[in-house]
CSV table of C-alpha atoms in Angstrom, one decimal:
chain,number,residue,atom,x,y,z
A,10,UNK,CA,-8.6,16.0,-5.7
A,11,UNK,CA,-6.0,14.0,-7.5
A,12,UNK,CA,-2.1,14.6,-7.4
A,13,UNK,CA,0.3,13.4,-10.2
A,14,UNK,CA,1.5,9.8,-10.2
A,15,UNK,CA,5.0,9.0,-9.1
A,16,UNK,CA,6.6,9.5,-5.8
A,17,UNK,CA,6.4,12.4,-3.2
A,18,UNK,CA,9.1,15.1,-3.7
A,19,UNK,CA,10.0,17.6,-0.9
A,20,UNK,CA,12.6,20.1,-2.0
A,21,UNK,CA,14.8,21.7,0.5
A,22,UNK,CA,13.0,25.0,0.3
A,23,UNK,CA,9.4,23.6,0.1
A,24,UNK,CA,7.4,25.7,2.7
A,25,UNK,CA,5.0,23.9,4.8
A,26,UNK,CA,1.6,24.9,5.2
A,27,UNK,CA,0.8,27.8,7.4
A,28,UNK,CA,-0.5,26.4,10.8
A,29,UNK,CA,-4.0,27.6,12.1
A,30,UNK,CA,-4.5,28.2,15.8
A,31,UNK,CA,-2.4,27.9,18.8
A,32,UNK,CA,0.8,25.9,18.3
A,33,UNK,CA,1.1,22.7,20.5
A,34,UNK,CA,3.0,23.3,23.7
A,35,UNK,CA,5.6,20.6,22.8
A,36,UNK,CA,8.3,21.7,20.2
A,37,UNK,CA,8.4,19.4,17.3
A,38,UNK,CA,9.8,19.0,13.7
A,39,UNK,CA,6.9,20.7,12.3
A,40,UNK,CA,7.4,23.7,14.5
A,41,UNK,CA,11.2,23.8,13.2
A,42,UNK,CA,10.1,23.5,9.7
A,43,UNK,CA,7.5,26.4,10.3
A,44,UNK,CA,10.2,28.5,11.8
A,45,UNK,CA,12.6,28.1,8.9
A,46,UNK,CA,10.1,27.8,6.2
A,47,UNK,CA,11.0,24.2,4.8
A,48,UNK,CA,9.3,21.2,4.8
A,49,UNK,CA,9.1,18.8,7.9
A,50,UNK,CA,10.7,16.1,5.9
A,51,UNK,CA,13.8,18.4,5.1
A,52,UNK,CA,13.9,19.0,9.0
A,53,UNK,CA,14.4,15.3,9.8
A,54,UNK,CA,16.8,14.8,7.0
A,55,UNK,CA,18.8,17.8,8.1
A,56,UNK,CA,19.1,16.7,11.6
A,57,UNK,CA,20.2,13.3,10.6
A,58,UNK,CA,23.1,14.6,8.7
A,59,UNK,CA,21.7,13.6,5.1
A,60,UNK,CA,24.1,14.8,2.4
A,61,UNK,CA,21.0,15.6,0.0
A,62,UNK,CA,20.3,19.0,2.3
A,63,UNK,CA,22.3,21.8,1.4
A,64,UNK,CA,24.9,23.0,4.2
A,65,UNK,CA,22.9,26.5,4.6
A,66,UNK,CA,19.7,24.9,4.8
A,67,UNK,CA,21.0,22.4,7.4
A,68,UNK,CA,22.6,25.5,9.3
A,69,UNK,CA,19.5,27.3,9.6
A,70,UNK,CA,17.5,24.1,10.6
A,71,UNK,CA,20.2,23.3,13.3
A,72,UNK,CA,20.1,27.0,14.6
A,73,UNK,CA,16.2,27.0,14.8
A,74,UNK,CA,16.3,23.6,16.5
A,75,UNK,CA,18.6,24.4,19.0
A,76,UNK,CA,16.6,28.0,19.6
A,77,UNK,CA,13.4,26.4,20.0
A,78,UNK,CA,14.8,23.4,22.3
A,79,UNK,CA,13.8,20.6,19.5
A,80,UNK,CA,15.8,17.4,19.7
A,81,UNK,CA,14.8,14.7,17.4
A,82,UNK,CA,13.1,11.6,19.1
A,83,UNK,CA,14.9,8.5,19.6
A,84,UNK,CA,12.9,4.9,20.5
A,85,UNK,CA,13.0,5.9,24.1
A,86,UNK,CA,11.6,9.4,23.6
A,87,UNK,CA,8.7,8.3,21.3
A,88,UNK,CA,7.9,5.7,23.8
A,89,UNK,CA,6.8,8.3,26.2
A,90,UNK,CA,5.4,10.8,23.7
A,91,UNK,CA,1.8,11.8,23.9
A,92,UNK,CA,1.1,12.2,20.1
A,93,UNK,CA,-0.2,8.7,19.2
A,94,UNK,CA,-1.1,7.3,15.6
A,95,UNK,CA,-3.4,4.4,15.3
A,96,UNK,CA,-2.5,2.1,12.5
A,97,UNK,CA,-5.0,-0.4,11.3
A,98,UNK,CA,-4.1,-3.6,9.5
A,99,UNK,CA,-6.2,-6.6,8.5
A,100,UNK,CA,-3.8,-9.6,8.5
A,101,UNK,CA,0.0,-9.5,10.0
A,102,UNK,CA,0.4,-13.2,8.6
A,103,UNK,CA,0.3,-11.5,5.2
A,104,UNK,CA,3.7,-10.1,4.3
A,105,UNK,CA,2.2,-7.1,2.6
A,106,UNK,CA,1.4,-5.6,6.0
A,107,UNK,CA,4.6,-5.8,7.6
A,108,UNK,CA,6.2,-4.1,4.4
A,109,UNK,CA,4.2,-1.1,5.1
A,110,UNK,CA,4.3,-1.1,8.9
A,111,UNK,CA,8.2,-0.6,9.3
A,112,UNK,CA,8.5,2.8,6.9
A,113,UNK,CA,5.1,3.9,8.6
A,114,UNK,CA,6.7,3.3,12.2
A,115,UNK,CA,10.1,4.9,11.2
A,116,UNK,CA,8.5,8.0,9.4
A,117,UNK,CA,6.2,8.9,12.3
A,118,UNK,CA,8.6,8.2,15.0
A,119,UNK,CA,10.7,11.0,13.4
A,120,UNK,CA,7.9,13.4,13.3
A,121,UNK,CA,7.6,12.7,17.1
A,122,UNK,CA,4.4,10.1,16.9
A,123,UNK,CA,4.4,7.1,18.7
A,124,UNK,CA,2.5,4.1,16.7
A,125,UNK,CA,-0.1,1.9,18.2
A,126,UNK,CA,-1.1,-1.1,16.0
A,127,UNK,CA,-4.6,-2.4,15.8
A,128,UNK,CA,-5.1,-5.8,13.5
A,129,UNK,CA,-8.5,-5.7,13.0
A,130,UNK,CA,-10.9,-6.2,9.9
A,131,UNK,CA,-13.0,-2.9,9.5
A,132,UNK,CA,-15.7,-4.4,7.0
A,133,UNK,CA,-17.4,-6.6,9.8
A,134,UNK,CA,-19.8,-6.0,12.8
A,135,UNK,CA,-16.4,-6.1,15.1
A,136,UNK,CA,-15.3,-3.0,13.1
A,137,UNK,CA,-17.1,-0.7,15.5
A,138,UNK,CA,-15.2,-2.4,18.4
A,139,UNK,CA,-12.0,-1.7,16.8
A,140,UNK,CA,-13.0,1.9,16.5
A,141,UNK,CA,-14.0,1.7,20.1
A,142,UNK,CA,-10.6,0.7,21.0
A,143,UNK,CA,-9.0,3.0,19.1
A,144,UNK,CA,-11.0,6.0,20.8
A,145,UNK,CA,-10.0,4.2,24.0
A,146,UNK,CA,-6.4,5.0,23.5
A,147,UNK,CA,-6.7,8.8,23.0
A,148,UNK,CA,-5.3,8.8,19.6
A,149,UNK,CA,-4.4,12.0,17.6
A,150,UNK,CA,-5.3,10.0,14.0
A,151,UNK,CA,-5.7,7.0,12.1
A,152,UNK,CA,-4.1,5.3,9.3
A,153,UNK,CA,-6.0,2.7,7.7
A,154,UNK,CA,-4.7,0.0,5.4
A,155,UNK,CA,-7.8,-2.4,5.0
A,156,UNK,CA,-11.0,-0.6,4.3
A,157,UNK,CA,-13.4,-2.2,2.0
A,158,UNK,CA,-15.6,-0.3,-0.7
A,159,UNK,CA,-18.6,0.0,1.5
A,160,UNK,CA,-17.1,0.4,4.6
A,161,UNK,CA,-18.3,2.9,7.0
A,162,UNK,CA,-15.2,2.8,9.3
A,163,UNK,CA,-13.4,5.8,7.7
A,164,UNK,CA,-16.7,7.9,8.1
A,165,UNK,CA,-17.0,6.9,11.6
A,166,UNK,CA,-13.5,8.0,12.5
A,167,UNK,CA,-14.3,11.3,11.0
A,168,UNK,CA,-17.4,12.1,12.7
A,169,UNK,CA,-15.3,11.6,15.9
A,170,UNK,CA,-13.1,14.8,14.6
A,171,UNK,CA,-10.1,12.3,14.3
A,172,UNK,CA,-7.9,12.8,11.1
A,173,UNK,CA,-7.8,9.6,9.1
A,174,UNK,CA,-5.8,8.5,6.0
A,175,UNK,CA,-6.3,5.6,3.6
A,176,UNK,CA,-3.2,3.7,2.5
A,177,UNK,CA,-3.5,1.1,-0.5
A,178,UNK,CA,-7.4,1.4,-0.6
A,179,UNK,CA,-10.1,4.0,-1.1
A,180,UNK,CA,-13.9,3.9,-0.4
A,181,UNK,CA,-16.4,4.9,-2.8
A,182,UNK,CA,-18.1,8.4,-2.4
A,183,UNK,CA,-16.0,9.2,0.7
A,184,UNK,CA,-14.0,12.2,0.6
A,185,UNK,CA,-10.7,11.2,2.7
A,186,UNK,CA,-7.1,11.7,2.1
A,187,UNK,CA,-5.7,8.5,0.4
A,188,UNK,CA,-2.5,7.1,-0.8
A,189,UNK,CA,-2.7,4.4,-3.3
A,190,UNK,CA,-0.8,2.7,-6.5
A,191,UNK,CA,-2.4,2.9,-9.8
A,192,UNK,CA,-4.0,-0.7,-9.2
A,193,UNK,CA,-5.6,-0.4,-13.0
A,194,UNK,CA,-2.6,0.4,-14.9
A,195,UNK,CA,-0.9,-2.4,-12.8
A,196,UNK,CA,-3.6,-5.0,-14.0
A,197,UNK,CA,-3.0,-3.6,-17.6
A,198,UNK,CA,0.8,-4.1,-17.3
A,199,UNK,CA,0.1,-7.8,-16.0
A,200,UNK,CA,-2.2,-8.6,-19.0
A,201,UNK,CA,0.3,-7.0,-21.4
A,202,UNK,CA,2.8,-9.2,-20.2
A,203,UNK,CA,0.9,-12.1,-20.7
A,204,UNK,CA,-0.4,-11.5,-24.1
A,205,UNK,CA,3.1,-10.5,-25.2
A,206,UNK,CA,4.0,-13.9,-24.3
A,207,UNK,CA,1.2,-15.5,-26.1
A,208,UNK,CA,-1.2,-16.6,-23.6
A,209,UNK,CA,-4.8,-16.4,-24.3
A,210,UNK,CA,-6.5,-18.8,-22.0
A,211,UNK,CA,-5.8,-17.0,-18.9
A,212,UNK,CA,-7.1,-18.0,-15.3
A,213,UNK,CA,-7.7,-15.2,-12.6
A,214,UNK,CA,-7.5,-15.7,-9.0
A,215,UNK,CA,-8.8,-12.5,-7.6
A,216,UNK,CA,-9.1,-10.8,-4.0
A,217,UNK,CA,-12.3,-9.9,-2.2
A,218,UNK,CA,-14.6,-8.2,-4.4
A,219,UNK,CA,-15.6,-5.4,-2.0
A,220,UNK,CA,-11.8,-3.8,-2.1
A,221,UNK,CA,-10.9,-1.2,-4.8
A,222,UNK,CA,-7.5,-2.9,-5.2
A,223,UNK,CA,-9.2,-6.3,-6.4
A,224,UNK,CA,-11.7,-4.3,-8.5
A,225,UNK,CA,-9.1,-2.0,-10.3
A,226,UNK,CA,-6.4,-4.7,-11.1
A,227,UNK,CA,-9.3,-6.9,-12.5
A,228,UNK,CA,-10.4,-4.1,-14.7
A,229,UNK,CA,-7.2,-3.2,-16.2
A,230,UNK,CA,-6.3,-6.7,-16.9
A,231,UNK,CA,-10.0,-7.1,-18.7
A,232,UNK,CA,-9.4,-4.0,-20.6
A,233,UNK,CA,-5.7,-4.7,-21.9
A,234,UNK,CA,-7.2,-8.4,-23.1
A,235,UNK,CA,-10.0,-6.7,-24.5
A,236,UNK,CA,-7.7,-4.6,-26.7
A,237,UNK,CA,-5.9,-7.7,-27.9
A,238,UNK,CA,-9.0,-9.4,-28.8
A,239,UNK,CA,-8.9,-11.9,-26.0
A,240,UNK,CA,-12.1,-12.3,-23.7
A,241,UNK,CA,-11.7,-13.5,-20.3
A,242,UNK,CA,-13.4,-16.8,-19.8
A,243,UNK,CA,-15.4,-16.6,-16.7
A,244,UNK,CA,-15.3,-20.3,-16.0
A,245,UNK,CA,-11.7,-19.6,-15.3
A,246,UNK,CA,-12.0,-17.0,-12.6
A,247,UNK,CA,-12.1,-17.6,-8.9
A,248,UNK,CA,-12.5,-15.0,-6.0
A,249,UNK,CA,-11.3,-15.2,-2.2
A,250,UNK,CA,-9.5,-13.5,0.4
A,251,UNK,CA,-5.9,-12.4,-0.2
A,252,UNK,CA,-4.4,-15.5,1.1
A,253,UNK,CA,-2.1,-18.5,0.2
A,254,UNK,CA,-5.2,-21.0,0.7
A,255,UNK,CA,-7.2,-18.9,-1.7
A,256,UNK,CA,-4.4,-19.2,-4.3
A,257,UNK,CA,-3.6,-22.7,-3.6
A,258,UNK,CA,-7.0,-24.1,-3.5
A,259,UNK,CA,-8.0,-22.4,-6.5
A,260,UNK,CA,-5.0,-22.8,-8.7
A,261,UNK,CA,-5.5,-26.6,-7.9
A,262,UNK,CA,-9.0,-26.4,-9.5
A,263,UNK,CA,-8.1,-24.4,-12.5
A,264,UNK,CA,-5.0,-26.8,-13.2
A,265,UNK,CA,-6.9,-29.6,-13.0
A,266,UNK,CA,-9.6,-28.9,-15.5
A,267,UNK,CA,-9.7,-30.7,-18.9
A,268,UNK,CA,-8.8,-27.4,-20.6
A,269,UNK,CA,-6.4,-25.8,-18.0
A,270,UNK,CA,-5.4,-21.9,-18.2
A,271,UNK,CA,-1.9,-21.5,-19.6
A,272,UNK,CA,-1.4,-18.6,-17.4
A,273,UNK,CA,-2.7,-17.6,-14.0
A,274,UNK,CA,-3.3,-13.7,-12.9
A,275,UNK,CA,-3.1,-13.6,-9.2
A,276,UNK,CA,-4.5,-10.5,-7.6
A,277,UNK,CA,-1.5,-10.3,-5.2
A,278,UNK,CA,1.5,-12.1,-4.3
A,279,UNK,CA,0.5,-14.3,-1.5
A,280,UNK,CA,-2.0,-15.6,-3.9
A,281,UNK,CA,0.6,-16.2,-6.2
A,282,UNK,CA,2.6,-18.1,-3.8
A,283,UNK,CA,-0.3,-20.2,-3.3
A,284,UNK,CA,-0.5,-20.8,-6.9
A,285,UNK,CA,3.0,-21.7,-7.5
A,286,UNK,CA,2.7,-24.3,-4.5
A,287,UNK,CA,-0.3,-25.6,-5.9
A,288,UNK,CA,1.1,-26.1,-9.5
A,289,UNK,CA,4.3,-28.0,-8.0
A,290,UNK,CA,1.8,-30.3,-6.0
A,291,UNK,CA,0.2,-31.4,-9.0
A,292,UNK,CA,3.5,-32.0,-10.9
A,293,UNK,CA,2.6,-28.9,-13.3
A,294,UNK,CA,6.1,-27.1,-14.2
A,295,UNK,CA,6.4,-23.3,-13.8
A,296,UNK,CA,6.9,-21.7,-16.0
A,297,UNK,CA,6.9,-24.2,-19.0
A,298,UNK,CA,3.3,-25.5,-18.6
A,299,UNK,CA,1.8,-22.6,-16.8
A,300,UNK,CA,2.8,-19.1,-16.1
A,301,UNK,CA,2.0,-17.2,-12.8
A,302,UNK,CA,2.1,-13.6,-12.2
A,303,UNK,CA,1.5,-11.6,-8.9
A,304,UNK,CA,0.9,-8.1,-7.7
A,305,UNK,CA,2.4,-6.1,-4.9
A,306,UNK,CA,6.4,-7.0,-5.1
A,307,UNK,CA,6.7,-8.0,-1.3
A,308,UNK,CA,10.2,-9.3,-0.5
A,309,UNK,CA,9.1,-13.0,-0.6
A,310,UNK,CA,8.5,-12.5,-4.3
A,311,UNK,CA,12.1,-12.3,-4.8
A,312,UNK,CA,13.0,-15.6,-2.6
A,313,UNK,CA,14.7,-18.0,-4.7
A,314,UNK,CA,12.0,-20.5,-3.9
A,315,UNK,CA,9.5,-18.4,-5.8
A,316,UNK,CA,11.2,-15.9,-7.9
A,317,UNK,CA,7.4,-14.7,-8.8
A,318,UNK,CA,7.1,-12.4,-11.6
A,319,UNK,CA,4.7,-9.7,-10.5
A,320,UNK,CA,3.6,-5.9,-10.5
A,321,UNK,CA,5.5,-3.7,-8.0
A,322,UNK,CA,3.7,-1.2,-5.7
A,323,UNK,CA,6.6,1.1,-4.3
A,324,UNK,CA,5.3,0.0,-0.8
A,325,UNK,CA,7.9,2.0,1.4
A,326,UNK,CA,7.3,5.1,-0.7
A,327,UNK,CA,3.6,4.8,-0.4
A,328,UNK,CA,3.9,4.2,3.4
A,329,UNK,CA,6.0,7.2,3.9
A,330,UNK,CA,3.7,9.4,1.9
A,331,UNK,CA,0.8,8.4,4.1
A,332,UNK,CA,2.5,8.9,7.4
A,333,UNK,CA,3.5,12.3,6.1
A,334,UNK,CA,0.0,13.0,4.9
A,335,UNK,CA,-1.7,12.2,8.0
A,336,UNK,CA,0.8,14.2,10.2
A,337,UNK,CA,-0.2,17.2,7.7
A,338,UNK,CA,-3.5,16.5,8.5
A,339,UNK,CA,-3.3,16.5,12.0
A,340,UNK,CA,-1.0,19.8,12.4
A,341,UNK,CA,-2.8,21.8,9.5
A,342,UNK,CA,-6.4,20.4,9.2
A,343,UNK,CA,-7.9,23.9,8.8
A,344,UNK,CA,-5.8,24.8,6.2
A,345,UNK,CA,-5.9,21.6,3.9
A,346,UNK,CA,-9.5,21.6,2.7
A,347,UNK,CA,-11.1,18.5,1.1
A,348,UNK,CA,-9.3,15.0,0.8
A,349,UNK,CA,-6.5,14.5,-1.0
A,350,UNK,CA,-5.3,11.7,-3.1
A,351,UNK,CA,-1.3,10.7,-4.0
A,352,UNK,CA,-1.2,8.1,-6.7
A,353,UNK,CA,2.1,6.0,-7.0
A,354,UNK,CA,2.9,4.4,-10.5
A,355,UNK,CA,3.2,0.4,-10.5
A,356,UNK,CA,5.8,-1.4,-12.6
A,357,UNK,CA,6.6,-5.0,-13.9
A,358,UNK,CA,9.1,-7.1,-12.4
A,359,UNK,CA,10.0,-9.9,-14.6
A,360,UNK,CA,11.4,-13.2,-13.0
A,361,UNK,CA,11.1,-17.0,-13.3
A,362,UNK,CA,7.3,-17.8,-13.1
A,363,UNK,CA,6.4,-16.5,-16.5
A,364,UNK,CA,7.4,-17.7,-20.0
A,365,UNK,CA,5.9,-18.2,-23.6
A,366,UNK,CA,2.7,-20.1,-23.5
A,367,UNK,CA,3.2,-24.0,-23.9
A,368,UNK,CA,2.0,-25.3,-27.3
A,369,UNK,CA,0.1,-27.9,-25.5
A,370,UNK,CA,-1.2,-27.1,-22.0
A,371,UNK,CA,-1.1,-29.8,-19.2
A,372,UNK,CA,-4.4,-31.4,-19.7
A,373,UNK,CA,-6.4,-32.1,-16.4
A,374,UNK,CA,-3.3,-32.1,-14.2
């Protein structure tokens, strides 16, 4: 079920899966790809005059597009398209989600899909209301970025014969397509970095325990600390939503302890931003008195006001891969089989919020 780690590759001559059943009446980039024997992404690149496409391949694609009457969609065309994808997110105030939405929208638009955004939580009773609203819009598929470990939302979508892809999440025991980062290895990267800086008293501000991201990141951190002979002190662990308030509130609690941690592992960047603001509010210097590391590498992490050390997920690549995976499931469902998984590697991004452990950490700030 799993695919190799790393970004997706789409060679010029990679043939798409054979379509089962009648072709749709509207000519799409998939129709051109099927005709020429290349991938859909190659068709999109060729018609954008991307120099990475061989001239001969571009010529064949352009001839097929003209013969079939296909032209790439622009923004106005996409608005009138009858092919619609519902994208479900939890919280648009979290900069993580806008980092996904732009590449999702752009990739789907190139393939002839219109995107309808649903800002919903799928782990609460009103999740059923979200599903009903999705169905009311006559959509062709669903891309979900916010499912919890026990969520029934993906199964409820599939029971209605709608293709679905999970992005940045998986649900235990559920065989659906998914695109994720290697969150376990990301937790290990963060932990190894803190250990190499000499930190032993490490605080943790995690996300919701019912999300795969929070669980896997913590597991990786605990594992690498154990390998270094460091046992995570449960009294230094806090959990809550992936929010600035969670990071701010719990960082203040931890930094005001009689024996505060010398480093904080934050389960995402937004929690990390809250932790940095909390330290500053208490007069605790980052990083000389406390190191703070986040996870995701959203654009704000590089802002001068934060310069947050973090673990990077390749968000744009993941978003585009999920969009392509969903389009494939819509077009070629009968040929694809069981759920697929694509895992992307994570990497450490060192900035200004981590440093060697202080000899004497601030006491009860």
